[in-house]
Amino acid sequence: MEQLKTIGRELAMGSQGAFGQSKEFLDLIKSIGESRSKAEEDRIVIREIETLKRRISEPDIPKRKMKEYIIRLLYVEMLGHDASFGYIHAVKMTHDDNLPSKRTGYLAVTLFLNDDHDLIILIVNTIQKDLKSDNYLVVCAALNAVCRLINEETIPAVLPLVVELLSHGKEAVRKKAVMALHSFHRKSSSSVSHLVANFRKRLCDNDPGVMGATLCPLFDLITDDPNPYKDLVVSFVSILKQVAEHRLPKSYDYHQMPAPFVQIKLLKILALLGSGDKSSSEHMYTVIGDIIRKGDSSSNIGNAILYESIRCVSSIYPNPKLLEAAADVIAKFLKSDSHNLKYMGIDALGRLIKLSPLIAEQHQLAVIDCLEDPDDTLKRKTFELLYKMTKSSNVEVIVDRMIEYMISISDDHYKTYIASRCVELAEQFAPSNHWFIQTMNKVFEHAGDLVNIKVAHNLMRLIAEGFGEDDDAAYSQLRSSAVESYLRIIGEPKLPSVFLQVICWVLGEYGTADGKHSASYITGKLCDMAEAYSNDEIVKAYAITALTKIYAFEIAAGRKVDMLSECQSLVEELLASHSTDLQQRAYELQAVIGLDARAVEAILPHDASCEDIEVDKNLSFLNDYIQQAIESGAMPYISENERSGAVSVSNFRSQDQQEPGQHGLRFEAYEVPKAPVPSKVTPVSLSSTTDLVPVSDSLYARETHQITSVGLSSDTGSSGLKLRLDGVQKKWGKPAYSSPASSSSNSTAQNPVNGMTKVDVAASVNSKVRDSYDSRKQQNEIDPEKQKLAASLFGGSTKPERRTSTSSKVPKANAGAADRSQDSKAAIVPNKASGDNSNQQPPPQDLLDLGEPNVTVAPPTVDPFMQLEGLLDPSISSTVSHSDSAVTNAPDIMGLYSGATSGEQSGGGYIPAGGDLLSGLSNAAAVRGTTGETIPSPVSQSVKGANAKDSLEKDAKVRQMGVTPTGQNPNLFRDLLG
Amino acid sequence: MISAVLVMNTQGKPRLAKFYEFRPVEKQQEIIRNVFAVLCSRPEHVSNFVDAESFFGPDARLVYKHFATLYFVFIFDGSENEFAMLDLIQVFVETLDKCFRNVCELDVVFNYSKMHTILDEIIFGGQVLETSSAEVLKAVEEITKLEAASSAINLVPKSVSSWRSR
């Protein structure tokens, strides 16, 4: 379709008169094209700007020349240079009567100006005039400008004219008028609210193009509020039906598909209207079903419609038949070799998975393939899907994957996003504290500066509170493991500030708690840190506070403190710091060290970061003093509001409000009770403080706050932390740490501290748990095996959402497994495959009791997959036989897939019918002798099919060699066994 | 809604840039640079869709297609269908191809205003207007004819030229 530029062609272009470029312009473009560097290009463009500035202000420029200058200005601005000196000339050109000049003028102003630019005022008048023009091209050009240049204030000036154009004779004008109104609606919905009826009317326009254009504003209106348009459901459905049945003129076909963009818009509208509305949705089922059934998956646009139908199905009130049909289409998408279709498939899967969670299981391997695809877009889409299907059973694998990916990318925007996702999932589903802390550490280490500071506070709080576990041993173990991991991580270069803060705090609180590390070791580390990140004041503040705490604990424990010389120099440095905060902390450190053990213990008690600070809000200890003062003749305190009489007013008002209530029944709803203290200055009710001097609440708060801060000033940073932490919501773990409940046994069992506890429990009761554990463990060793991953990702679908306790989990999981195997059995058409498989079943005890080493015994003898492969067409088996659950569905899929393959063959890739045409053209062109860098019209990627086959073979080989222990995929056997 | 249409060559030089919502020139340049950086980092034979949120604001997606020395890029929001946008690029390129008979980068460069004329017939104010390249071509040809006519007979009174256009 295209050729390399050639000199001959350039010459031909030069002589082309139709667009009238001058030699100058050609030279400009050529020299820019040939420039080697950005600087050179800039030089050329700046020279051009100089020329244009000079020329454009010359008097009596011929129109054609002027037009070219404007185009050159546009070009200059497109290259990123300022062309504002020419704006006024562009505006002038719109006034021109000559059509090409006018059009160029409008083009230029729409590209140059914003709708609040000063020059707009000069154009509005012209637009008004042109909208009334009897040349439809002028009208169109003006409408184009209207869309872009008319803002909220100027809408009224043109609105009536545009509305008039809705009944223009030309179809093109009507269409554009509708769209111009749409742009008004976007800019200010109130300005056109009275015109909604017009949109409805245009829906019945004789011209399908106008009808199609009307769908755009209707879509927006319905997005805002679907309810007023429910009556249109029937009309939309019938329009969609007619379009889909080829009732429109042939000219609306696009690649044999009747008006696809109209269909897509309609499906989008129906999705909005049918969302959560059963009766509306019922009207749609038939037509959507028809569209899916007749869907043409060989062309790009056909797939677009299929995809839109799935979106619609997933949005409207669910219908099992449609869901099934949609699932079939998704299967087709996912099995395709085209990345675009896979992308759509994954996206659609994510939409459908909420409605039918089981659908993902048969696509396990496809999903995992997408996860390992070189295509970033596809990967991200897949993470999106995984995020949606995360459960406590697969959270570890998924979050691990996410972190792995997070480390590998450099795009900060997405890094932030995926880090927040990791945190969210970890907080919601974490199987154990230990895992949570490790995960958070990883997130902080690699994306620390991108995550919300709240997350750090949450983590510190978690380490401090330990989920309110009763078990002190596990609790302190958690802390010391955190300390250990931080001491290890500290050595890494360039840690993010947030993470360092967490580290400092944890080391300060718990660094010496378990007695493993000496105070001097920890303080040394802290000093190193403060020194290494000496320009980060927050980290320094955290570090010095941590030092204070460690020394305080030492003193309280009765040990003698000898400060390391580096600590001393750090303190000295901070004593003279410019930051008052750092200075204060340093002075506090000095002060604390000078105190005796009893005082220090009172100031900084050990492990008290989660204790609440009790504050006597009533200041009851002052009562005696006040009493004395009053007795000796002092005036009692009168609150500020009382003094200004505000109380009496509000009292009256409240009386007024109550009065009607005494006379009879009240029929109106009660008002929302107003808080007695609407603002900070309103008083507390006086009656309650009989023996106290009445003081307003806010005053209390302020005073107590001051008191606490005074009292705590020696308490330094840790108290600051405590206060900050209080505001942080605890998002996961038990809802309240005051009620530890039965969780302790659970989490201790699951803390894979020594690895074996978990395996024991799991292996003896439930192979599924072990399965996920195994896979996790081995992921680090070799390139992760897909099936394993699949099993761990999808395996636990029937598990309860949160692990409550080991004992309750077992029966449920088993029941789930049984259920599933029943399902799959039902799905099996009695065929040879199932028979074979049942012969191969290893006795279940093998799986459970023998552990990893000897599970390899069973499968290599006869491989069920190999047999299956014989049964199925090779192209099918290559995809199907990977997946355990898919095997059971093989008969269904076979039919589906053969359909898909035939479709792919005829489709051949992304350019549908038109592709042939274009490639034909390009071939012809190449023959003509121009240097033929023709575009390879996207060829079907059927070559890729071999990959699936290869991997299957590899898989089979691996199995036969017994390398892969089946223990890693017990799902397979459970399904087969029943 | 479609928020921008970009055409750039494989060296990252913009050949056509149309933003349907106003962006200052510097911002436009930044977007063009970002888009190019994303596009040239993508391996071959991957999907044509890219998430554009990081440089174009929330919910922005990008569909691109690579033809010889040119990238055609559409940026749009969630109210459009990605596949359909891919086809719209196809419509655009097909139309260009028909219009310039084997379009190449140079046609795009030299016929800046005509490119815009064509694009305006396909996308209007950020919404899809026409998807049949034959229809677009017809409209564009008519415009060209009338423009030529009005330049040629500039002296003819306006009413006559508009009579001719009916």
Tab-separated table of N, CA, C and O in Angstrom, chain A residues 113-161:
chain	number	residue	atom	x	y	z
A	113	LEU	N	-6.783	27.338	18.668
A	113	LEU	CA	-7.381	28.059	19.791
A	113	LEU	C	-8.128	27.145	20.757
A	113	LEU	O	-8.705	26.142	20.356
A	114	ASN	N	-8.115	27.565	21.984
A	114	ASN	CA	-8.935	26.915	22.997
A	114	ASN	C	-10.268	27.660	23.054
A	114	ASN	O	-10.376	28.780	22.563
A	115	ASP	N	-11.267	27.050	23.670
A	115	ASP	CA	-12.572	27.717	23.624
A	115	ASP	C	-12.664	28.921	24.571
A	115	ASP	O	-13.690	29.592	24.616
A	116	ASP	N	-11.594	29.184	25.329
A	116	ASP	CA	-11.651	30.405	26.130
A	116	ASP	C	-10.605	31.428	25.670
A	116	ASP	O	-10.261	32.351	26.400
A	117	HIS	N	-10.113	31.244	24.469
A	117	HIS	CA	-9.126	32.170	23.939
A	117	HIS	C	-9.788	33.521	23.629
A	117	HIS	O	-10.962	33.581	23.272
A	118	ASP	N	-8.997	34.589	23.759
A	118	ASP	CA	-9.556	35.931	23.557
A	118	ASP	C	-10.105	36.141	22.145
A	118	ASP	O	-11.028	36.923	21.938
A	119	LEU	N	-9.512	35.462	21.196
A	119	LEU	CA	-9.898	35.724	19.810
A	119	LEU	C	-11.245	35.100	19.447
A	119	LEU	O	-11.809	35.416	18.402
A	120	ILE	N	-11.729	34.209	20.310
A	120	ILE	CA	-12.969	33.505	19.983
A	120	ILE	C	-14.091	34.496	19.716
A	120	ILE	O	-14.919	34.309	18.821
A	121	ILE	N	-14.070	35.565	20.465
A	121	ILE	CA	-15.147	36.540	20.348
A	121	ILE	C	-15.244	37.080	18.919
A	121	ILE	O	-16.314	37.435	18.437
A	122	LEU	N	-14.090	37.084	18.237
A	122	LEU	CA	-14.093	37.571	16.857
A	122	LEU	C	-14.650	36.530	15.891
A	122	LEU	O	-14.943	36.839	14.742
A	123	ILE	N	-14.706	35.309	16.350
A	123	ILE	CA	-15.127	34.245	15.434
A	123	ILE	C	-16.616	33.952	15.568
A	123	ILE	O	-17.262	33.564	14.599
A	124	VAL	N	-17.136	34.166	16.776
A	124	VAL	CA	-18.523	33.764	17.022
A	124	VAL	C	-19.455	34.377	15.981
A	124	VAL	O	-20.336	33.707	15.433
A	125	ASN	N	-19.205	35.633	15.687
A	125	ASN	CA	-20.038	36.321	14.724
A	125	ASN	C	-20.000	35.644	13.352
A	125	ASN	O	-21.033	35.409	12.722
A	126	THR	N	-18.781	35.309	12.939
A	126	THR	CA	-18.619	34.641	11.654
A	126	THR	C	-19.335	33.299	11.661
A	126	THR	O	-19.994	32.919	10.695
A	127	ILE	N	-19.173	32.597	12.771
A	127	ILE	CA	-19.829	31.290	12.856
A	127	ILE	C	-21.340	31.444	12.700
A	127	ILE	O	-21.983	30.724	11.940
A	128	GLN	N	-21.877	32.428	13.402
A	128	GLN	CA	-23.324	32.655	13.305
A	128	GLN	C	-23.735	32.867	11.851
A	128	GLN	O	-24.721	32.309	11.370
A	129	LYS	N	-22.955	33.699	11.173
A	129	LYS	CA	-23.287	34.008	9.782
A	129	LYS	C	-23.184	32.738	8.929
A	129	LYS	O	-24.048	32.446	8.105
A	130	ASP	N	-22.116	32.003	9.159
A	130	ASP	CA	-21.860	30.841	8.311
A	130	ASP	C	-22.858	29.715	8.552
A	130	ASP	O	-23.143	28.926	7.651
A	131	LEU	N	-23.360	29.630	9.784
A	131	LEU	CA	-24.351	28.580	10.048
A	131	LEU	C	-25.608	28.815	9.217
A	131	LEU	O	-26.374	27.900	8.954
A	132	LYS	N	-25.804	30.064	8.824
A	132	LYS	CA	-26.984	30.382	8.024
A	132	LYS	C	-26.699	30.323	6.526
A	132	LYS	O	-27.607	30.537	5.726
A	133	SER	N	-25.481	30.056	6.184
A	133	SER	CA	-25.089	30.067	4.776
A	133	SER	C	-25.887	29.029	3.990
A	133	SER	O	-26.332	28.012	4.535
A	134	ASP	N	-26.079	29.309	2.699
A	134	ASP	CA	-26.783	28.312	1.915
A	134	ASP	C	-25.814	27.355	1.221
A	134	ASP	O	-26.227	26.472	0.483
A	135	ASN	N	-24.540	27.549	1.434
A	135	ASN	CA	-23.580	26.555	0.955
A	135	ASN	C	-23.332	25.559	2.081
A	135	ASN	O	-22.814	25.909	3.142
A	136	TYR	N	-23.681	24.321	1.852
A	136	TYR	CA	-23.625	23.376	2.972
A	136	TYR	C	-22.198	23.143	3.444
A	136	TYR	O	-21.966	22.782	4.591
A	137	LEU	N	-21.235	23.345	2.567
A	137	LEU	CA	-19.855	23.141	3.003
A	137	LEU	C	-19.448	24.194	4.022
A	137	LEU	O	-18.720	23.903	4.984
A	138	VAL	N	-19.912	25.409	3.784
A	138	VAL	CA	-19.630	26.471	4.748
A	138	VAL	C	-20.271	26.117	6.085
A	138	VAL	O	-19.664	26.263	7.153
A	139	VAL	N	-21.491	25.638	6.003
A	139	VAL	CA	-22.192	25.253	7.228
A	139	VAL	C	-21.412	24.169	7.963
A	139	VAL	O	-21.212	24.233	9.183
A	140	CYS	N	-20.955	23.189	7.206
A	140	CYS	CA	-20.213	22.087	7.841
A	140	CYS	C	-18.943	22.596	8.502
A	140	CYS	O	-18.608	22.203	9.626
A	141	ALA	N	-18.240	23.468	7.781
A	141	ALA	CA	-17.002	24.003	8.360
A	141	ALA	C	-17.309	24.754	9.650
A	141	ALA	O	-16.596	24.620	10.652
A	142	ALA	N	-18.392	25.513	9.626
A	142	ALA	CA	-18.763	26.270	10.824
A	142	ALA	C	-19.141	25.324	11.961
A	142	ALA	O	-18.751	25.540	13.115
A	143	LEU	N	-19.877	24.271	11.629
A	143	LEU	CA	-20.263	23.306	12.672
A	143	LEU	C	-19.035	22.660	13.300
A	143	LEU	O	-18.986	22.411	14.504
A	144	ASN	N	-18.080	22.406	12.452
A	144	ASN	CA	-16.843	21.824	12.953
A	144	ASN	C	-16.213	22.747	13.989
A	144	ASN	O	-15.757	22.304	15.052
A	145	ALA	N	-16.204	24.034	13.655
A	145	ALA	CA	-15.628	24.999	14.587
A	145	ALA	C	-16.477	25.112	15.847
A	145	ALA	O	-15.949	25.278	16.949
A	146	VAL	N	-17.780	24.984	15.667
A	146	VAL	CA	-18.696	25.074	16.813
A	146	VAL	C	-18.329	24.036	17.865
A	146	VAL	O	-18.254	24.323	19.055
A	147	CYS	N	-18.077	22.822	17.410
A	147	CYS	CA	-17.764	21.728	18.328
A	147	CYS	C	-16.584	22.066	19.205
A	147	CYS	O	-16.521	21.674	20.361
A	148	ARG	N	-15.645	22.750	18.630
A	148	ARG	CA	-14.392	22.920	19.326
A	148	ARG	C	-14.296	24.273	20.035
A	148	ARG	O	-13.702	24.381	21.102
A	149	LEU	N	-14.893	25.294	19.450
A	149	LEU	CA	-14.586	26.645	19.919
A	149	LEU	C	-15.688	27.291	20.748
A	149	LEU	O	-15.468	28.320	21.371
A	150	ILE	N	-16.857	26.717	20.739
A	150	ILE	CA	-17.940	27.359	21.474
A	150	ILE	C	-17.922	26.843	22.903
A	150	ILE	O	-17.944	25.638	23.124
A	151	ASN	N	-17.860	27.755	23.842
A	151	ASN	CA	-17.859	27.305	25.237
A	151	ASN	C	-19.198	27.622	25.895
A	151	ASN	O	-20.123	28.124	25.245
A	152	GLU	N	-19.245	27.340	27.168
A	152	GLU	CA	-20.508	27.437	27.876
A	152	GLU	C	-21.175	28.795	27.676
A	152	GLU	O	-22.384	28.894	27.511
A	153	GLU	N	-20.344	29.846	27.683
A	153	GLU	CA	-20.924	31.188	27.596
A	153	GLU	C	-21.454	31.501	26.218
A	153	GLU	O	-22.424	32.246	26.063
A	154	THR	N	-20.804	30.965	25.212
A	154	THR	CA	-21.210	31.331	23.851
A	154	THR	C	-22.241	30.368	23.267
A	154	THR	O	-22.736	30.603	22.168
A	155	ILE	N	-22.546	29.302	23.985
A	155	ILE	CA	-23.526	28.347	23.447
A	155	ILE	C	-24.839	29.049	23.054
A	155	ILE	O	-25.338	28.837	21.946
A	156	PRO	N	-25.390	29.881	23.917
A	156	PRO	CA	-26.679	30.491	23.554
A	156	PRO	C	-26.633	31.261	22.231
A	156	PRO	O	-27.648	31.348	21.528
A	157	ALA	N	-25.474	31.783	21.879
A	157	ALA	CA	-25.375	32.561	20.651
A	157	ALA	C	-25.599	31.719	19.412
A	157	ALA	O	-26.082	32.220	18.391
A	158	VAL	N	-25.234	30.460	19.468
A	158	VAL	CA	-25.353	29.632	18.266
A	158	VAL	C	-26.404	28.543	18.388
A	158	VAL	O	-26.786	27.930	17.384
A	159	LEU	N	-26.863	28.301	19.604
A	159	LEU	CA	-27.750	27.158	19.817
A	159	LEU	C	-28.966	27.144	18.888
A	159	LEU	O	-29.222	26.131	18.226
A	160	PRO	N	-29.703	28.250	18.797
A	160	PRO	CA	-30.895	28.203	17.938
A	160	PRO	C	-30.549	27.868	16.491
A	160	PRO	O	-31.298	27.116	15.829
A	161	LEU	N	-29.410	28.384	16.034
A	161	LEU	CA	-29.020	28.119	14.655
A	161	LEU	C	-28.731	26.639	14.445
A	161	LEU	O	-29.122	26.046	13.437
